[in-house]
Amino acid sequence: MSYQCILLEREGCIARITLNRPDKLNALNSQLMDELYQAMDGLEQDENVRVVVITGGEKNFAAGADVTEVAQVKDSREGYEFACQRGRIYDKVYYFPQPVIAEVSGYALGGGCELALACDLRVASETARFGLPEITLGLLPGAGIQRLVRIVGPAAAKDMLFTGRQVGAEEALRIGLANKVVPADQLLAETQKLAEKLAGLPAYALKTIKTVVNKGTEIDLWTAVEMERQGFGLLFSTYDMREGVGAFLEKRKPQFQGK
Ligand code: COA
């Protein structure tokens, strides 16, 4: 499939999606979002994909929903549908079975910030600026508040949501919005290093951990703990678990096979 608004690259078991509307600071229009959904859907069918990196390239991650499209929304019903449609795409990223890393440089505003929040980990360049400026448009971020609250907590989330202010890389790191901050010229290499590290780990265990964390934050504690125990038990049936424990006992490097 050919894409106009994103680039999709594969190197071994790592996929890289680049948002590609640089002249519009990668503003997320419907075409780009549809293409992102299609790309994630295709990667999900491919068992060999272990890690996905989503990036906006060297300059900007994404400056939000395309405001020209937002301006065309006629009424509450269309506004609600707009949020549902965008939410479906962020959910596709959030529930992707294997880890998804956001590689963030420059602006990650509005929908761009929501997209980064839907990823599992955020590696930020020193140039990164996260923000949810919807309040300045008389709106709210319709597909990211709940994830923001769960990542940074209600107080930091309200600060960002009420003021719409931009949060720089160091502050993002401090409040837990970014997992790591690196110099701009090392962003790609550092993200790739992280992706390779994850790609070399037991894939089924990573997938199970992701499910336990994501689902576990959506349900009651008792059920979440029970799910965690069952996930722990399940992994005893995997080749990689036997290999990991065996290699430790034999004092050798494990050879994981993703099964
Ligand atoms: N939607 C549509 N177009 C956007 C956009 C968005 N969210 N963000 C940037 N653009 C476009 C600009 O219209 C401009 O296009 P043009 O050159 O055809 O006029 C181009 O991208 C460059 O943006 P510009 O505003 O000139 O860059 P800047 O460096 O002066 O300012 C921002 C950068 C990010 C501060 C500013 O673009 C901005 O505030 N964008 C909107 C952010 C926002 O409110 N997002 C949430 C939307 S719900």
CSV table of C-alpha atoms and ligand atoms in Angstrom, one decimal:
chain,number,residue,atom,x,y,z
A,1,MET,CA,0.0,0.0,0.0
A,2,SER,CA,1.3,3.5,-0.8
A,3,TYR,CA,0.9,6.4,1.6
A,4,GLN,CA,0.9,10.1,1.0
A,5,CYS,CA,1.0,11.5,4.5
A,6,ILE,CA,3.1,9.0,6.3
A,7,LEU,CA,6.3,6.9,5.5
A,8,LEU,CA,6.4,3.3,6.6
A,9,GLU,CA,9.8,1.6,6.8
A,10,ARG,CA,10.8,-1.8,8.1
A,11,GLU,CA,14.2,-2.9,9.3
A,12,GLY,CA,14.1,-6.5,10.5
A,13,CYS,CA,11.5,-6.7,13.2
A,14,ILE,CA,11.4,-2.9,13.9
A,15,ALA,CA,8.8,-0.8,12.0
A,16,ARG,CA,9.2,3.0,11.7
A,17,ILE,CA,6.3,5.3,10.9
A,18,THR,CA,7.1,8.9,10.0
A,19,LEU,CA,4.3,11.4,10.0
A,20,ASN,CA,5.0,13.3,6.9
A,21,ARG,CA,3.3,16.7,6.4
A,22,PRO,CA,6.3,18.8,7.4
A,23,ASP,CA,5.1,22.0,5.8
A,24,LYS,CA,2.0,21.8,8.1
A,25,LEU,CA,4.1,20.8,11.1
A,26,ASN,CA,2.6,17.3,10.6
A,27,ALA,CA,-0.9,18.5,11.5
A,28,LEU,CA,-3.1,15.4,11.7
A,29,ASN,CA,-5.6,15.6,8.9
A,30,SER,CA,-8.0,12.7,8.2
A,31,GLN,CA,-5.9,11.3,5.5
A,32,LEU,CA,-2.9,11.0,7.7
A,33,MET,CA,-4.9,9.5,10.5
A,34,ASP,CA,-6.5,7.0,8.1
A,35,GLU,CA,-3.1,6.0,6.8
A,36,LEU,CA,-1.7,5.7,10.3
A,37,TYR,CA,-4.6,3.3,11.2
A,38,GLN,CA,-4.0,1.2,8.0
A,39,ALA,CA,-0.3,1.0,8.7
A,40,MET,CA,-0.8,-0.1,12.3
A,41,ASP,CA,-3.4,-2.6,11.2
A,42,GLY,CA,-1.0,-4.1,8.6
A,43,LEU,CA,1.8,-4.3,11.2
A,44,GLU,CA,-0.5,-5.9,13.7
A,45,GLN,CA,-1.1,-8.8,11.2
A,46,ASP,CA,2.6,-9.4,10.9
A,47,GLU,CA,3.9,-11.6,13.6
A,48,ASN,CA,7.5,-10.6,12.9
A,49,VAL,CA,7.0,-7.0,14.0
A,50,ARG,CA,8.3,-6.7,17.5
A,51,VAL,CA,8.5,-2.9,18.0
A,52,VAL,CA,7.0,0.1,16.2
A,53,VAL,CA,8.5,3.6,16.4
A,54,ILE,CA,6.3,6.6,15.5
A,55,THR,CA,8.1,9.8,14.7
A,56,GLY,CA,7.5,13.1,13.1
A,57,GLY,CA,11.1,13.4,11.9
A,58,GLU,CA,13.8,15.7,13.0
A,59,LYS,CA,11.8,18.9,13.3
A,60,ASN,CA,8.3,18.3,14.8
A,61,PHE,CA,6.3,15.4,16.0
A,62,ALA,CA,2.8,16.9,15.2
A,63,ALA,CA,1.2,20.3,15.9
A,64,GLY,CA,-2.2,18.7,16.6
A,65,ALA,CA,-5.4,18.0,14.7
A,66,ASP,CA,-5.6,19.9,11.4
A,67,VAL,CA,-7.4,23.0,12.5
A,68,THR,CA,-8.9,23.5,9.0
A,69,GLU,CA,-10.8,20.3,9.5
A,70,VAL,CA,-11.8,21.1,13.1
A,71,ALA,CA,-13.3,24.3,11.7
A,72,GLN,CA,-15.5,22.3,9.4
A,73,VAL,CA,-17.2,20.4,12.2
A,74,LYS,CA,-20.8,21.7,12.1
A,75,ASP,CA,-22.4,20.6,15.3
A,76,SER,CA,-22.2,18.6,18.5
A,77,ARG,CA,-23.0,15.3,16.8
A,78,GLU,CA,-20.2,15.8,14.2
A,79,GLY,CA,-17.9,16.9,17.0
A,80,TYR,CA,-18.6,13.7,19.0
A,81,GLU,CA,-18.0,11.6,15.9
A,82,PHE,CA,-14.8,13.4,15.2
A,83,ALA,CA,-13.6,12.5,18.7
A,84,CYS,CA,-14.7,8.9,18.4
A,85,GLN,CA,-13.0,8.5,15.0
A,86,ARG,CA,-9.7,10.0,16.3
A,87,GLY,CA,-10.0,7.9,19.5
A,88,ARG,CA,-10.3,4.7,17.5
A,89,ILE,CA,-7.0,5.5,15.8
A,90,TYR,CA,-5.2,6.3,19.1
A,91,ASP,CA,-6.7,3.1,20.5
A,92,LYS,CA,-5.1,1.2,17.6
A,93,VAL,CA,-1.7,2.5,18.8
A,94,TYR,CA,-2.4,2.0,22.5
A,95,TYR,CA,-3.6,-1.6,22.1
A,96,PHE,CA,-1.0,-2.6,19.5
A,97,PRO,CA,0.2,-5.9,20.9
A,98,GLN,CA,3.9,-5.1,20.9
A,99,PRO,CA,5.6,-2.0,22.3
A,100,VAL,CA,5.2,1.3,20.4
A,101,ILE,CA,7.7,4.1,21.0
A,102,ALA,CA,7.1,7.8,20.2
A,103,GLU,CA,10.2,9.6,19.0
A,104,VAL,CA,9.4,13.2,19.8
A,105,SER,CA,11.2,16.3,18.5
A,106,GLY,CA,9.7,19.8,18.4
A,107,TYR,CA,6.0,20.3,18.8
A,108,ALA,CA,3.8,17.5,20.1
A,109,LEU,CA,0.7,19.6,20.6
A,110,GLY,CA,-3.0,18.7,20.8
A,111,GLY,CA,-3.6,15.5,18.8
A,112,GLY,CA,0.2,15.2,18.4
A,113,CYS,CA,0.5,15.0,22.2
A,114,GLU,CA,-2.4,12.6,22.3
A,115,LEU,CA,-0.7,10.4,19.8
A,116,ALA,CA,2.5,10.4,21.9
A,117,LEU,CA,0.4,9.6,25.0
A,118,ALA,CA,-1.1,6.6,23.2
A,119,CYS,CA,2.4,5.1,22.7
A,120,ASP,CA,4.0,3.0,25.4
A,121,LEU,CA,7.2,5.0,25.8
A,122,ARG,CA,8.2,8.5,24.8
A,123,VAL,CA,11.8,9.4,23.9
A,124,ALA,CA,12.1,13.2,23.6
A,125,SER,CA,14.6,15.4,22.0
A,126,GLU,CA,15.7,18.4,24.0
A,127,THR,CA,13.7,20.4,21.4
A,128,ALA,CA,10.4,18.7,22.3
A,129,ARG,CA,7.5,20.8,23.4
A,130,PHE,CA,4.4,18.9,24.6
A,131,GLY,CA,1.1,20.7,25.1
A,132,LEU,CA,-2.7,20.5,24.9
A,133,PRO,CA,-3.7,23.9,23.7
A,134,GLU,CA,-7.3,23.0,23.0
A,135,ILE,CA,-8.5,25.2,25.8
A,136,THR,CA,-7.3,28.2,23.8
A,137,LEU,CA,-9.7,27.1,21.0
A,138,GLY,CA,-12.6,26.7,23.4
A,139,LEU,CA,-12.2,22.9,23.2
A,140,LEU,CA,-10.9,20.0,25.2
A,141,PRO,CA,-8.6,17.2,23.9
A,142,GLY,CA,-11.2,14.7,23.0
A,143,ALA,CA,-9.0,11.6,22.8
A,144,GLY,CA,-6.2,12.0,25.4
A,145,ILE,CA,-7.3,13.4,28.7
A,146,GLN,CA,-7.7,10.0,30.4
A,147,ARG,CA,-4.3,8.8,29.2
A,148,LEU,CA,-2.7,12.0,30.3
A,149,VAL,CA,-4.2,11.7,33.8
A,150,ARG,CA,-3.0,8.1,34.1
A,151,ILE,CA,0.5,9.0,33.0
A,152,VAL,CA,1.2,12.3,34.9
A,153,GLY,CA,-1.5,12.3,37.6
A,154,PRO,CA,-4.5,14.7,37.9
A,155,ALA,CA,-2.6,17.8,39.2
A,156,ALA,CA,0.0,18.0,36.4
A,157,ALA,CA,-2.7,17.0,33.9
A,158,LYS,CA,-5.0,19.9,35.0
A,159,ASP,CA,-2.1,22.3,34.9
A,160,MET,CA,-1.5,21.4,31.2
A,161,LEU,CA,-5.2,21.2,30.3
A,162,PHE,CA,-6.4,24.4,32.1
A,163,THR,CA,-3.5,26.6,30.8
A,164,GLY,CA,-2.8,25.0,27.5
A,165,ARG,CA,0.9,25.8,28.1
A,166,GLN,CA,3.7,24.0,26.4
A,167,VAL,CA,5.9,21.7,28.5
A,168,GLY,CA,9.6,21.5,27.6
A,169,ALA,CA,11.6,18.3,27.5
A,170,GLU,CA,13.1,18.5,31.0
A,171,GLU,CA,9.7,19.2,32.6
A,172,ALA,CA,8.2,16.4,30.6
A,173,LEU,CA,10.8,14.1,32.0
A,174,ARG,CA,10.2,15.3,35.5
A,175,ILE,CA,6.4,14.8,35.4
A,176,GLY,CA,6.8,11.4,33.7
A,177,LEU,CA,5.4,12.5,30.3
A,178,ALA,CA,8.8,11.7,28.6
A,179,ASN,CA,10.7,8.5,29.6
A,180,LYS,CA,14.0,9.9,28.3
A,181,VAL,CA,15.4,13.1,27.0
A,182,VAL,CA,18.3,13.1,24.6
A,183,PRO,CA,20.2,15.7,22.5
A,184,ALA,CA,18.5,16.5,19.2
A,185,ASP,CA,21.3,14.9,17.1
A,186,GLN,CA,21.0,11.7,19.1
A,187,LEU,CA,17.3,11.2,19.0
A,188,LEU,CA,17.1,8.8,16.1
A,189,ALA,CA,20.1,6.7,17.4
A,190,GLU,CA,18.8,6.6,21.0
A,191,THR,CA,15.3,5.6,19.9
A,192,GLN,CA,16.7,2.9,17.6
A,193,LYS,CA,18.9,1.6,20.5
A,194,LEU,CA,15.8,1.3,22.7
A,195,ALA,CA,13.8,-0.3,19.9
A,196,GLU,CA,16.5,-2.9,19.3
A,197,LYS,CA,16.8,-3.6,23.0
A,198,LEU,CA,13.0,-4.3,23.2
A,199,ALA,CA,13.1,-6.3,19.9
A,200,GLY,CA,15.7,-8.6,21.4
A,201,LEU,CA,13.6,-9.4,24.5
A,202,PRO,CA,11.0,-12.2,24.8
A,203,ALA,CA,8.2,-10.9,22.6
A,204,TYR,CA,5.4,-12.9,24.3
A,205,ALA,CA,6.4,-11.7,27.7
A,206,LEU,CA,6.5,-8.0,26.5
A,207,LYS,CA,3.1,-8.4,24.9
A,208,THR,CA,1.7,-9.9,28.2
A,209,ILE,CA,3.3,-7.1,30.3
A,210,LYS,CA,1.7,-4.5,28.0
A,211,THR,CA,-1.7,-6.1,28.3
A,212,VAL,CA,-1.4,-6.4,32.1
A,213,VAL,CA,-0.4,-2.7,32.4
A,214,ASN,CA,-2.9,-1.3,29.9
A,215,LYS,CA,-5.9,-3.4,31.0
A,216,GLY,CA,-4.9,-3.4,34.6
A,217,THR,CA,-5.3,0.4,34.8
A,218,GLU,CA,-8.8,0.1,33.4
A,219,ILE,CA,-10.3,-2.4,35.8
A,220,ASP,CA,-10.6,-2.9,39.6
A,221,LEU,CA,-7.4,-3.8,41.5
A,222,TRP,CA,-8.4,-7.4,42.5
A,223,THR,CA,-9.2,-8.3,38.9
A,224,ALA,CA,-6.0,-6.6,37.7
A,225,VAL,CA,-3.9,-8.5,40.3
A,226,GLU,CA,-5.6,-11.8,39.2
A,227,MET,CA,-4.8,-11.0,35.6
A,228,GLU,CA,-1.2,-10.4,36.5
A,229,ARG,CA,-0.9,-13.7,38.2
A,230,GLN,CA,-2.5,-15.5,35.2
A,231,GLY,CA,-0.1,-13.7,32.9
A,232,PHE,CA,2.8,-14.9,35.1
A,233,GLY,CA,1.5,-18.4,34.9
A,234,LEU,CA,0.9,-18.3,31.1
A,235,LEU,CA,4.5,-17.4,30.4
A,236,PHE,CA,5.7,-20.7,31.9
A,237,SER,CA,4.4,-22.2,28.6
A,238,THR,CA,6.7,-20.2,26.4
A,239,TYR,CA,10.0,-21.2,24.9
A,240,ASP,CA,11.6,-17.9,25.8
A,241,MET,CA,10.8,-18.3,29.5
A,242,ARG,CA,12.6,-21.7,29.6
A,243,GLU,CA,15.4,-20.3,27.6
A,244,GLY,CA,15.8,-17.2,29.8
A,245,VAL,CA,15.8,-19.2,33.0
A,246,GLY,CA,18.0,-21.9,31.5
A,247,ALA,CA,20.5,-19.4,30.2
A,248,PHE,CA,20.8,-17.7,33.6
A,249,LEU,CA,21.4,-21.0,35.4
A,250,GLU,CA,24.0,-22.1,32.7
A,251,LYS,CA,25.6,-18.6,32.8
A,252,ARG,CA,25.3,-18.0,29.1
A,253,LYS,CA,23.5,-15.5,26.9
A,254,PRO,CA,19.9,-16.4,26.2
A,255,GLN,CA,18.8,-16.9,22.6
A,256,PHE,CA,15.2,-15.8,22.5
A,257,GLN,CA,12.9,-16.8,19.7
A,258,GLY,CA,9.7,-14.9,20.4
A,259,LYS,CA,7.7,-17.9,21.2
B,1,COA,N1,-3.6,22.5,11.9
B,1,COA,C1,-3.5,23.0,10.6
B,1,COA,N2,-2.4,23.6,10.2
B,1,COA,C2,-1.4,23.8,11.1
B,1,COA,C3,-1.5,23.4,12.4
B,1,COA,C4,-2.7,22.7,12.8
B,1,COA,N3,-2.8,22.2,14.0
B,1,COA,N4,-0.3,23.7,13.1
B,1,COA,C5,0.4,24.3,12.2
B,1,COA,N5,-0.2,24.4,11.0
B,1,COA,C6,0.3,25.0,9.7
B,1,COA,C7,0.2,26.5,9.8
B,1,COA,O1,-1.1,26.9,9.4
B,1,COA,C8,1.2,26.9,8.7
B,1,COA,O2,0.7,26.7,7.5
B,1,COA,P1,0.9,27.8,6.3
B,1,COA,O3,2.4,27.9,6.1
B,1,COA,O4,0.3,27.2,5.1
B,1,COA,O5,0.3,29.0,6.8
B,1,COA,C9,2.3,25.9,9.0
B,1,COA,O6,1.7,24.8,9.6
B,1,COA,C10,3.4,26.4,9.9
B,1,COA,O7,2.8,26.8,11.1
B,1,COA,P2,3.1,28.3,11.7
B,1,COA,O8,2.0,28.6,12.6
B,1,COA,O9,3.4,29.2,10.7
B,1,COA,O10,4.4,28.0,12.6
B,1,COA,P3,4.9,28.7,13.9
B,1,COA,O11,6.3,28.2,14.1
B,1,COA,O12,4.7,30.2,13.7
B,1,COA,O13,4.0,28.2,15.1
B,1,COA,C11,2.8,26.6,16.4
B,1,COA,C12,4.0,26.9,15.5
B,1,COA,C13,2.8,25.1,16.6
B,1,COA,C14,2.9,27.3,17.7
B,1,COA,C15,1.5,27.0,15.6
B,1,COA,O14,1.5,26.5,14.3
B,1,COA,C16,0.2,26.5,16.3
B,1,COA,O15,-0.2,27.1,17.3
B,1,COA,N6,-0.4,25.5,15.7
B,1,COA,C17,-1.7,25.0,16.2
B,1,COA,C18,-1.5,24.2,17.5
B,1,COA,C19,-2.9,23.7,18.0
B,1,COA,O16,-3.7,24.5,18.5
B,1,COA,N7,-3.1,22.4,18.0
B,1,COA,C20,-4.3,21.8,18.5
B,1,COA,C21,-5.3,21.7,17.5
B,1,COA,S1,-6.8,21.0,18.1
